[in-house]
CSV table of C-alpha atoms in Angstrom, one decimal:
chain,number,residue,atom,x,y,z
Z,1,MET,CA,197.6,28.8,-38.2
Z,2,TYR,CA,196.2,26.1,-40.3
Z,3,SER,CA,194.4,27.4,-43.4
Z,4,PHE,CA,190.6,27.8,-43.5
Z,5,ASP,CA,187.9,29.7,-45.3
Z,6,MET,CA,186.0,32.5,-43.8
Z,7,GLU,CA,182.3,33.1,-44.2
Z,8,SER,CA,180.5,36.2,-43.0
Z,9,PRO,CA,176.7,35.6,-43.0
Z,10,SER,CA,174.4,38.5,-42.2
Z,11,THR,CA,171.5,36.5,-40.7
Z,12,VAL,CA,171.3,33.9,-37.9
Z,13,ALA,CA,169.6,31.5,-40.4
Z,14,ASP,CA,172.5,31.8,-42.8
Z,15,ALA,CA,175.0,31.4,-40.0
Z,16,ALA,CA,173.3,28.2,-38.8
Z,17,LYS,CA,173.4,26.9,-42.3
Z,18,ALA,CA,177.1,27.7,-42.7
Z,19,LEU,CA,177.8,26.0,-39.4
Z,20,GLY,CA,176.3,22.8,-40.7
Z,21,GLN,CA,179.4,22.3,-42.9
Z,22,ASP,CA,182.0,19.8,-41.8
Z,23,GLU,CA,184.5,21.2,-39.3
Z,24,ALA,CA,182.9,24.6,-39.3
Z,25,GLN,CA,183.5,26.8,-36.3
Z,26,ALA,CA,181.7,30.0,-35.2
Z,27,LEU,CA,183.8,33.1,-34.7
Z,28,GLY,CA,182.5,35.7,-32.3
Z,29,GLY,CA,185.0,38.5,-31.4
Z,30,GLY,CA,187.8,36.1,-31.7
Z,31,GLN,CA,189.7,37.3,-28.6
Z,32,THR,CA,190.1,33.7,-27.4
Z,33,LEU,CA,189.6,31.8,-30.6
Z,34,ILE,CA,192.2,33.6,-32.7
Z,35,PRO,CA,195.0,33.0,-30.2
Z,36,THR,CA,193.8,29.4,-30.0
Z,37,LEU,CA,194.0,29.1,-33.8
Z,38,LYS,CA,197.5,30.6,-33.8
Z,39,GLN,CA,198.6,27.9,-31.4
Z,40,ARG,CA,197.2,25.3,-33.7
Z,41,LEU,CA,194.9,24.0,-31.0
Z,42,ALA,CA,191.9,24.2,-33.4
Z,43,SER,CA,191.8,23.3,-37.1
Z,44,PRO,CA,188.4,24.3,-38.5
Z,45,SER,CA,187.9,24.1,-42.3
Z,46,VAL,CA,185.5,27.1,-42.2
Z,47,LEU,CA,185.2,30.0,-39.8
Z,48,VAL,CA,181.8,31.5,-39.7
Z,49,SER,CA,182.1,35.1,-38.5
Z,50,LEU,CA,179.0,36.2,-36.5
Z,51,ALA,CA,180.1,39.8,-36.4
Z,52,GLY,CA,178.0,40.9,-39.3
Z,53,ILE,CA,174.7,39.7,-37.9
Z,54,ALA,CA,172.8,42.9,-36.9
Z,55,GLU,CA,169.9,41.0,-35.3
Z,56,MET,CA,172.4,39.6,-32.7
Z,57,LYS,CA,173.6,43.0,-31.5
Z,58,GLY,CA,172.4,45.5,-28.9
Z,59,VAL,CA,171.0,45.9,-25.4
Z,60,CYS,CA,167.4,46.4,-24.6
Z,61,THR,CA,164.9,46.0,-21.7
Z,62,ALA,CA,162.4,43.2,-22.5
Z,63,ASP,CA,158.7,43.3,-21.7
Z,64,ASP,CA,159.2,41.4,-18.4
Z,65,GLY,CA,161.7,43.9,-17.2
Z,66,SER,CA,164.8,41.7,-17.9
Z,67,LEU,CA,167.8,43.0,-19.7
Z,68,ALA,CA,168.2,41.4,-23.1
Z,69,ILE,CA,171.6,41.5,-24.7
Z,70,GLY,CA,172.3,40.2,-28.2
Z,71,GLY,CA,174.8,37.4,-28.4
Z,72,GLY,CA,177.1,39.4,-30.7
Z,73,THR,CA,177.2,42.5,-28.5
Z,74,THR,CA,180.7,43.5,-27.5
Z,75,HIS,CA,181.8,44.0,-23.9
Z,76,ALA,CA,182.3,47.7,-24.7
Z,77,THR,CA,178.7,48.1,-25.8
Z,78,VAL,CA,177.4,46.2,-22.7
Z,79,ALA,CA,179.6,48.4,-20.5
Z,80,ALA,CA,178.2,51.5,-22.2
Z,81,GLU,CA,174.5,50.5,-22.6
Z,82,ALA,CA,173.6,48.1,-19.8
Z,83,GLY,CA,173.0,50.9,-17.3
Z,84,ALA,CA,169.8,49.2,-16.2
Z,85,TYR,CA,171.9,46.5,-14.7
Z,86,ALA,CA,174.9,48.5,-13.3
Z,87,ALA,CA,176.8,45.5,-11.9
Z,88,LEU,CA,176.7,43.8,-15.2
Z,89,ALA,CA,177.8,46.9,-17.1
Z,90,ALA,CA,180.7,47.3,-14.6
Z,91,LEU,CA,181.7,43.6,-15.1
Z,92,ALA,CA,181.8,44.1,-18.9
Z,93,GLY,CA,183.8,47.3,-18.6
Z,94,ASN,CA,186.5,45.5,-16.7
Z,95,ILE,CA,187.1,42.5,-19.0
Z,96,GLY,CA,190.5,42.4,-20.6
Z,97,ASP,CA,191.5,45.9,-21.9
Z,98,PRO,CA,189.7,48.5,-24.0
Z,99,ALA,CA,190.8,47.0,-27.4
Z,100,VAL,CA,189.7,43.5,-26.3
Z,101,ARG,CA,186.4,44.9,-25.1
Z,102,ASN,CA,185.8,46.4,-28.5
Z,103,ARG,CA,185.9,43.0,-30.2
Z,104,GLY,CA,185.0,40.3,-27.6
Z,105,THR,CA,181.3,39.4,-27.3
Z,106,ILE,CA,179.1,38.1,-24.6
Z,107,GLY,CA,177.9,35.2,-26.7
Z,108,GLY,CA,181.5,34.2,-27.5
Z,109,SER,CA,182.5,34.3,-23.8
Z,110,LEU,CA,179.5,32.2,-22.7
Z,111,ALA,CA,180.0,29.7,-25.6
Z,112,ASN,CA,183.6,29.3,-24.6
Z,113,ASN,CA,182.9,29.0,-20.9
Z,114,ASP,CA,186.5,29.6,-19.8
Z,115,PRO,CA,186.8,28.6,-16.2
Z,116,SER,CA,188.3,32.1,-15.3
Z,117,ALA,CA,186.1,34.3,-17.5
Z,118,CYS,CA,183.9,37.0,-16.0
Z,119,TYR,CA,180.6,36.6,-17.9
Z,120,PRO,CA,179.7,33.0,-16.8
Z,121,SER,CA,179.5,34.2,-13.2
Z,122,ALA,CA,177.1,37.0,-14.2
Z,123,ALA,CA,174.9,34.7,-16.2
Z,124,LEU,CA,174.8,32.0,-13.4
Z,125,GLY,CA,174.6,34.6,-10.6
Z,126,SER,CA,171.7,36.3,-12.3
Z,127,GLY,CA,169.8,33.1,-13.3
Z,128,ALA,CA,170.0,34.4,-16.9
Z,129,THR,CA,168.4,32.6,-19.8
Z,130,ILE,CA,170.7,31.7,-22.7
Z,131,VAL,CA,168.7,32.1,-25.9
Z,132,THR,CA,170.0,30.2,-29.0
Z,133,ASN,CA,168.8,29.8,-32.5
Z,134,LYS,CA,167.1,26.6,-31.4
Z,135,ARG,CA,165.9,27.0,-27.8
Z,136,GLU,CA,166.2,28.8,-24.4
Z,137,ILE,CA,168.5,27.3,-21.8
Z,138,ALA,CA,168.5,28.3,-18.1
Z,139,ALA,CA,171.9,29.3,-16.8
Z,140,ASP,CA,171.6,26.5,-14.2
Z,141,ASP,CA,171.5,23.9,-17.0
Z,142,TYR,CA,173.8,25.7,-19.3
Z,143,PHE,CA,177.3,25.5,-17.6
Z,144,GLN,CA,178.6,22.0,-17.6
Z,145,GLY,CA,182.2,22.2,-16.4
Z,146,MET,CA,185.4,23.7,-17.7
Z,147,PHE,CA,184.9,24.8,-21.4
Z,148,ALA,CA,181.7,22.7,-21.5
Z,149,THR,CA,178.2,23.9,-22.1
Z,150,ALA,CA,174.8,22.6,-23.1
Z,151,LEU,CA,175.3,24.0,-26.6
Z,152,ASP,CA,175.0,21.5,-29.4
Z,153,GLU,CA,177.4,21.5,-32.4
Z,154,GLY,CA,176.8,24.6,-34.4
Z,155,GLU,CA,174.3,26.1,-32.0
Z,156,ILE,CA,174.5,29.9,-31.8
Z,157,ILE,CA,173.8,32.1,-28.7
Z,158,THR,CA,171.6,34.8,-30.2
Z,159,GLU,CA,170.6,36.6,-26.9
Z,160,VAL,CA,171.1,36.5,-23.2
Z,161,ARG,CA,168.3,37.6,-20.8
Z,162,PHE,CA,169.2,38.8,-17.4
Z,163,PRO,CA,166.6,39.3,-14.7
Z,164,VAL,CA,167.6,42.6,-13.0
Z,165,PRO,CA,168.2,42.1,-9.3
Z,166,GLU,CA,167.5,44.5,-6.4
Z,167,LYS,CA,171.2,44.7,-5.7
Z,168,ALA,CA,174.3,43.1,-7.2
Z,169,SER,CA,178.0,43.4,-7.5
Z,170,TYR,CA,180.9,41.6,-9.1
Z,171,MET,CA,184.3,41.5,-7.4
Z,172,LYS,CA,187.3,40.2,-9.4
Z,173,PHE,CA,190.7,39.4,-8.0
Z,174,GLU,CA,192.5,40.0,-11.2
Z,175,GLN,CA,195.4,37.9,-12.5
Z,176,PRO,CA,197.4,40.9,-13.7
Z,177,ALA,CA,199.1,39.3,-16.7
Z,178,SER,CA,196.0,37.8,-18.4
Z,179,ARG,CA,193.4,40.2,-16.8
Z,180,PHE,CA,191.2,37.1,-16.3
Z,181,ALA,CA,189.7,36.4,-12.8
Z,182,LEU,CA,192.1,34.6,-10.5
Z,183,VAL,CA,188.8,34.4,-8.5
Z,184,GLY,CA,185.7,36.4,-9.3
Z,185,VAL,CA,182.4,36.4,-7.3
Z,186,PHE,CA,179.1,37.7,-8.6
Z,187,VAL,CA,176.4,38.3,-5.9
Z,188,ALA,CA,172.9,39.2,-6.9
Z,189,LYS,CA,170.0,39.8,-4.5
Z,190,TYR,CA,166.5,39.1,-5.8
Z,191,ALA,CA,163.1,39.2,-4.1
Z,192,ASP,CA,163.1,35.4,-3.8
Z,193,GLY,CA,166.7,35.0,-2.6
Z,194,VAL,CA,170.4,35.7,-3.2
Z,195,ARG,CA,172.5,34.0,-5.9
Z,196,VAL,CA,176.3,33.7,-5.6
Z,197,ALA,CA,178.3,32.5,-8.6
Z,198,VAL,CA,182.1,31.9,-8.4
Z,199,THR,CA,184.4,32.0,-11.4
Z,200,GLY,CA,188.2,31.3,-11.6
Z,201,ALA,CA,188.2,29.0,-8.6
Z,202,SER,CA,186.8,25.5,-9.3
Z,203,GLU,CA,188.1,22.8,-11.6
Z,204,GLU,CA,184.5,22.3,-12.6
Z,205,GLY,CA,184.3,25.9,-13.9
Z,206,VAL,CA,181.8,28.5,-12.7
Z,207,TYR,CA,179.5,27.3,-9.8
Z,208,ARG,CA,177.0,28.5,-7.3
Z,209,TRP,CA,178.2,28.7,-3.7
Z,210,SER,CA,175.0,27.4,-2.1
Z,211,GLU,CA,176.1,27.8,1.6
Z,212,ALA,CA,176.7,31.5,1.0
Z,213,GLU,CA,173.4,31.8,-0.9
Z,214,ALA,CA,171.5,30.4,2.0
Z,215,ALA,CA,173.2,32.5,4.6
Z,216,LEU,CA,172.9,35.7,2.5
Z,217,SER,CA,169.2,35.1,1.7
Z,218,ALA,CA,168.6,35.1,5.5
Z,219,ASN,CA,170.8,38.1,6.2
Z,220,PHE,CA,172.3,40.1,3.3
Z,221,SER,CA,175.4,41.4,5.0
Z,222,ALA,CA,179.2,40.8,4.6
Z,223,ASP,CA,179.3,39.4,8.2
Z,224,ALA,CA,176.8,36.6,7.2
Z,225,VAL,CA,179.2,35.2,4.5
Z,226,PRO,CA,180.2,31.7,5.7
Z,227,ALA,CA,183.7,30.5,6.2
Z,228,ALA,CA,185.7,30.1,3.0
Z,229,PRO,CA,185.1,26.7,1.2
Z,230,SER,CA,187.7,23.9,1.2
Z,231,GLY,CA,190.5,24.1,-1.3
Z,232,ASP,CA,189.7,20.6,-2.6
Z,233,GLY,CA,188.7,20.7,-6.2
Z,234,MET,CA,189.9,24.3,-6.6
Z,235,ILE,CA,192.3,25.1,-9.5
Z,236,SER,CA,195.9,25.0,-8.4
Z,237,ASP,CA,198.5,26.5,-10.7
Z,238,LEU,CA,201.6,28.7,-10.7
Z,239,HIS,CA,199.4,31.8,-10.1
Z,240,ALA,CA,197.7,30.5,-6.9
Z,241,SER,CA,197.2,27.3,-4.9
Z,242,GLY,CA,193.7,25.8,-4.5
Z,243,ASP,CA,193.7,26.8,-0.8
Z,244,TYR,CA,194.5,30.4,-1.7
Z,245,ARG,CA,191.7,30.5,-4.3
Z,246,ALA,CA,189.3,29.0,-1.8
Z,247,HIS,CA,190.3,31.8,0.7
Z,248,LEU,CA,189.7,34.4,-2.1
Z,249,VAL,CA,186.2,33.0,-2.7
Z,250,GLY,CA,185.3,34.0,0.9
Z,251,VAL,CA,187.0,37.4,0.7
Z,252,MET,CA,185.6,38.4,-2.7
Z,253,THR,CA,182.1,37.3,-1.7
Z,254,LYS,CA,182.3,39.6,1.4
Z,255,ARG,CA,183.5,42.4,-0.8
Z,256,ALA,CA,180.8,41.9,-3.3
Z,257,VAL,CA,178.1,41.9,-0.7
Z,258,ALA,CA,179.5,45.0,0.9
Z,259,ALA,CA,179.6,46.8,-2.5
Z,260,ALA,CA,176.3,45.6,-3.8
Z,261,SER,CA,174.0,48.4,-4.9
A,1,MET,CA,190.7,33.5,-51.1
A,2,ALA,CA,188.1,36.2,-50.8
A,3,GLU,CA,188.1,39.8,-51.9
A,4,VAL,CA,188.0,42.5,-49.3
A,5,THR,CA,187.5,46.2,-49.7
A,6,MET,CA,188.1,48.7,-46.9
A,7,THR,CA,189.2,52.3,-46.4
A,8,VAL,CA,192.6,52.6,-44.8
A,9,ASN,CA,193.7,56.0,-43.7
A,10,GLY,CA,191.1,57.5,-46.1
A,11,LYS,CA,192.1,55.5,-49.1
A,12,SER,CA,190.0,52.7,-50.5
A,13,VAL,CA,191.8,49.4,-51.0
A,14,THR,CA,190.6,46.1,-52.5
A,15,LYS,CA,192.7,42.9,-52.2
A,16,SER,CA,192.3,39.2,-52.2
A,17,VAL,CA,193.0,37.6,-48.8
A,18,LYS,CA,193.1,34.2,-47.4
A,19,GLY,CA,190.6,33.3,-44.6
A,20,ASN,CA,193.5,33.2,-42.0
A,21,THR,CA,195.2,36.4,-43.0
A,22,LEU,CA,195.5,38.5,-39.8
A,23,MET,CA,194.8,42.2,-40.0
A,24,THR,CA,198.4,42.9,-39.0
A,25,ASP,CA,199.8,40.8,-41.8
A,26,PHE,CA,197.4,42.5,-44.3
A,27,LEU,CA,198.5,45.9,-43.3
A,28,ARG,CA,202.2,45.1,-43.1
A,29,GLU,CA,202.7,42.7,-45.9
A,30,GLU,CA,200.0,43.6,-48.4
A,31,LEU,CA,199.8,47.3,-47.9
A,32,ARG,CA,203.4,47.8,-46.6
A,33,LEU,CA,202.1,49.9,-43.7
A,34,THR,CA,204.8,48.7,-41.3
A,35,GLY,CA,204.1,51.3,-38.6
A,36,THR,CA,201.7,48.8,-37.0
A,37,HIS,CA,204.0,46.6,-35.0
A,38,VAL,CA,203.7,43.0,-33.9
A,39,GLY,CA,205.1,42.7,-30.4
A,40,CYS,CA,203.7,39.6,-28.8
A,41,ASP,CA,201.2,38.3,-31.4
A,42,THR,CA,199.1,37.1,-28.4
A,43,SER,CA,196.9,40.2,-27.9
A,44,GLN,CA,198.8,41.2,-24.7
A,45,CYS,CA,201.1,44.0,-25.7
A,46,GLY,CA,199.0,46.4,-27.8
A,47,ALA,CA,201.8,47.4,-30.2
A,48,CYS,CA,199.4,46.5,-33.1
A,49,VAL,CA,196.5,48.7,-32.0
A,50,ILE,CA,194.6,50.3,-34.9
A,51,HIS,CA,191.2,51.8,-35.2
A,52,VAL,CA,188.4,49.9,-37.0
A,53,ASN,CA,185.3,52.0,-37.5
A,54,GLY,CA,186.7,54.4,-34.9
A,55,GLN,CA,187.3,51.8,-32.2
A,56,ALA,CA,190.7,50.7,-30.9
A,57,VAL,CA,191.3,47.0,-31.6
A,58,LYS,CA,194.3,44.7,-31.6
A,59,SER,CA,195.0,44.0,-35.2
A,60,CYS,CA,196.9,40.8,-34.4
A,61,THR,CA,193.7,39.4,-33.1
A,62,MET,CA,191.4,40.1,-36.0
A,63,PHE,CA,191.2,38.7,-39.5
A,64,ALA,CA,191.5,41.0,-42.5
A,65,ALA,CA,188.3,39.5,-43.8
A,66,GLU,CA,186.5,40.8,-40.7
A,67,ALA,CA,187.4,44.3,-41.7
A,68,ASP,CA,185.6,44.1,-45.1
A,69,GLY,CA,183.7,47.3,-45.6
A,70,ALA,CA,185.3,49.0,-42.5
A,71,GLU,CA,187.0,52.3,-42.0
A,72,VAL,CA,190.5,51.5,-40.8
A,73,ALA,CA,193.0,54.0,-39.3
A,74,THR,CA,196.7,53.2,-38.6
A,75,ILE,CA,199.6,55.2,-37.2
A,76,GLU,CA,200.5,56.2,-40.8
A,77,GLY,CA,197.3,58.2,-41.0
A,78,GLN,CA,197.8,60.1,-37.7
A,79,ALA,CA,199.9,63.0,-38.8
A,80,ASN,CA,198.2,66.2,-40.0
A,81,ALA,CA,197.5,66.7,-43.7
A,82,ASP,CA,200.6,68.9,-44.1
A,83,GLY,CA,202.8,66.1,-42.7
A,84,SER,CA,203.3,67.8,-39.3
A,85,LEU,CA,202.8,65.7,-36.2
A,86,SER,CA,199.4,65.3,-34.7
A,87,VAL,CA,198.7,66.8,-31.3
A,88,ILE,CA,199.2,63.4,-29.6
A,89,GLN,CA,202.4,62.6,-31.6
A,90,ALA,CA,203.8,66.1,-30.8
A,91,ALA,CA,203.0,65.6,-27.1
A,92,PHE,CA,204.9,62.2,-27.1
A,93,GLN,CA,207.9,64.0,-28.6
A,94,GLU,CA,207.7,67.0,-26.3
A,95,HIS,CA,207.3,64.9,-23.1
A,96,HIS,CA,209.7,62.2,-24.1
A,97,GLY,CA,206.9,59.6,-24.2
A,98,LEU,CA,209.0,57.0,-25.9
A,99,GLN,CA,212.5,55.5,-25.8
A,100,CYS,CA,212.9,52.6,-28.3
A,101,GLY,CA,209.7,53.5,-30.0
A,102,PHE,CA,208.4,50.0,-30.6
A,103,CYS,CA,205.2,50.3,-28.6
A,104,THR,CA,204.6,53.9,-29.7
A,105,PRO,CA,202.3,53.3,-32.6
A,106,GLY,CA,200.0,51.3,-30.4
A,107,MET,CA,200.3,53.9,-27.6
A,108,VAL,CA,199.4,56.7,-29.9
A,109,MET,CA,196.4,54.8,-31.4
A,110,SER,CA,195.1,53.9,-28.0
A,111,ALA,CA,195.6,57.5,-26.8
A,112,ALA,CA,193.7,58.8,-29.8
A,113,ALA,CA,190.8,56.4,-29.1
A,114,LEU,CA,190.8,57.4,-25.4
A,115,LEU,CA,190.7,61.2,-26.2
A,116,LYS,CA,187.9,60.8,-28.7
A,117,GLU,CA,185.8,59.0,-26.0
A,118,ASN,CA,187.0,61.1,-23.1
A,119,PRO,CA,188.6,64.4,-24.1
A,120,LYS,CA,189.7,65.3,-20.6
A,121,PRO,CA,190.7,62.1,-18.8
A,122,THR,CA,192.1,62.0,-15.4
A,123,GLU,CA,195.5,60.5,-14.9
A,124,ALA,CA,193.9,57.3,-13.4
A,125,GLU,CA,191.7,57.0,-16.5
A,126,VAL,CA,194.7,57.3,-18.8
A,127,ARG,CA,196.5,54.6,-16.9
A,128,ASP,CA,193.4,52.4,-16.9
A,129,TYR,CA,192.9,52.8,-20.6
A,130,LEU,CA,196.5,51.8,-21.4
A,131,GLU,CA,196.0,48.5,-19.6
A,132,GLY,CA,196.4,46.6,-22.8
A,133,ASN,CA,199.5,48.6,-24.1
A,134,ILE,CA,202.8,47.4,-22.7
A,135,CYS,CA,206.0,49.5,-22.8
A,136,ARG,CA,209.3,48.1,-21.6
A,137,CYS,CA,211.3,51.3,-21.6
A,138,THR,CA,209.6,54.3,-20.2
A,139,GLY,CA,207.9,53.1,-17.0
A,140,TYR,CA,204.8,54.8,-18.5
A,141,HIS,CA,205.1,58.1,-16.6
A,142,ASN,CA,206.0,60.2,-19.6
A,143,ILE,CA,203.5,58.4,-21.8
A,144,VAL,CA,200.7,59.3,-19.4
A,145,LYS,CA,202.1,62.8,-19.2
A,146,ALA,CA,202.1,63.1,-23.0
A,147,ILE,CA,198.5,62.0,-23.3
A,148,MET,CA,197.4,64.3,-20.5
A,149,ALA,CA,199.2,67.2,-22.2
A,150,ALA,CA,197.6,66.3,-25.6
A,151,SER,CA,194.2,66.6,-23.9
A,152,GLY,CA,195.1,70.2,-23.1
A,153,GLN,CA,195.5,69.7,-19.4
A,154,ASP,CA,198.3,71.1,-17.1
A,155,VAL,CA,200.8,68.4,-16.6
A,156,SER,CA,203.3,70.3,-14.5
A,157,SER,CA,202.3,68.5,-11.3
A,158,ILE,CA,201.9,64.9,-12.5
A,159,ALA,CA,204.2,61.9,-13.1
A,160,ALA,CA,207.3,63.6,-11.9
A,161,GLU,CA,210.4,62.2,-13.6
């Protein structure tokens, strides 16, 4: 690793100030960033740890019935405390392994927007609102391609608000070595329609499968899931071809619909 | 450099650390607690699992500065006060839950975290919890058996050798 200083602010305001320094980088749970630093793929001058900011942690139900999760909340805490949105708790409880879930945070995962991470599919599939220290961003505007988001330099995800659906499920076809999604599909049925978000498959990162949303909004059953999409534009690597990932999108969507509760 | 203070296996320690000092290096190089092993250094293998504030974490993927003010437990603190093996350690010995022993500190720390959360896990729950701990010798059966035995359950019918 290159050398850097570490700052550990205890408020969002202090963290935002620290992130205003040249080459400063926010550190969430570090489960992606620390391996990245070890590979010398990043060279911040200052790491600003968000782990000590109490106001960014915890799970609660907001006045409008949505589930609000602090950006610094670990996957393990979401798994244990997001019972009001069972599909989301189950997703969090199957990220990585127990030790990773005790460190990794929802805000860190969404800020990184790994194309194979689980949380982006839940946020997009639920039409969540990403709340930062500056503004609120709709999930539909937030994800902007592989590792790309609407966040500005130094902007911090303080909270994520999930409208709680009538039914939902996340199905992950796991890449066993990394435990990331080879393909993961999040399906959520709301009163005004069904949302289907796919992670792990597209070269553009997480996306909504609009054909499946239309078909499932008309008839919420596994039989209604349309034929699998084309493999064009799907990630193709040593783990799976684009065509295989496209096929999995269809399979995992059907499984998610069948399991939705 | 910044000063950090933490409790490690019940003893308070204060040291100056660099921002990029990993918790594994802090334990092994600064405190000479070399029971915490570095297998992969990429947070895959789990040989470096320790407890921070009671929770299992991979110490190769955490900075020492992040443990400032924390209660840290490592494999060196697992034995009973009189030096005898803990229930989990004794079960690993009894059920031959190790061969080369490299992964064992992480296995024992993960097992301790599991049994604190879930005192009577099923075999499937044990295997699931060990997802992030890799062993290249045993094939896991005897590790699982040892953990089940440490939880006080009958292991005569599981994980036949």
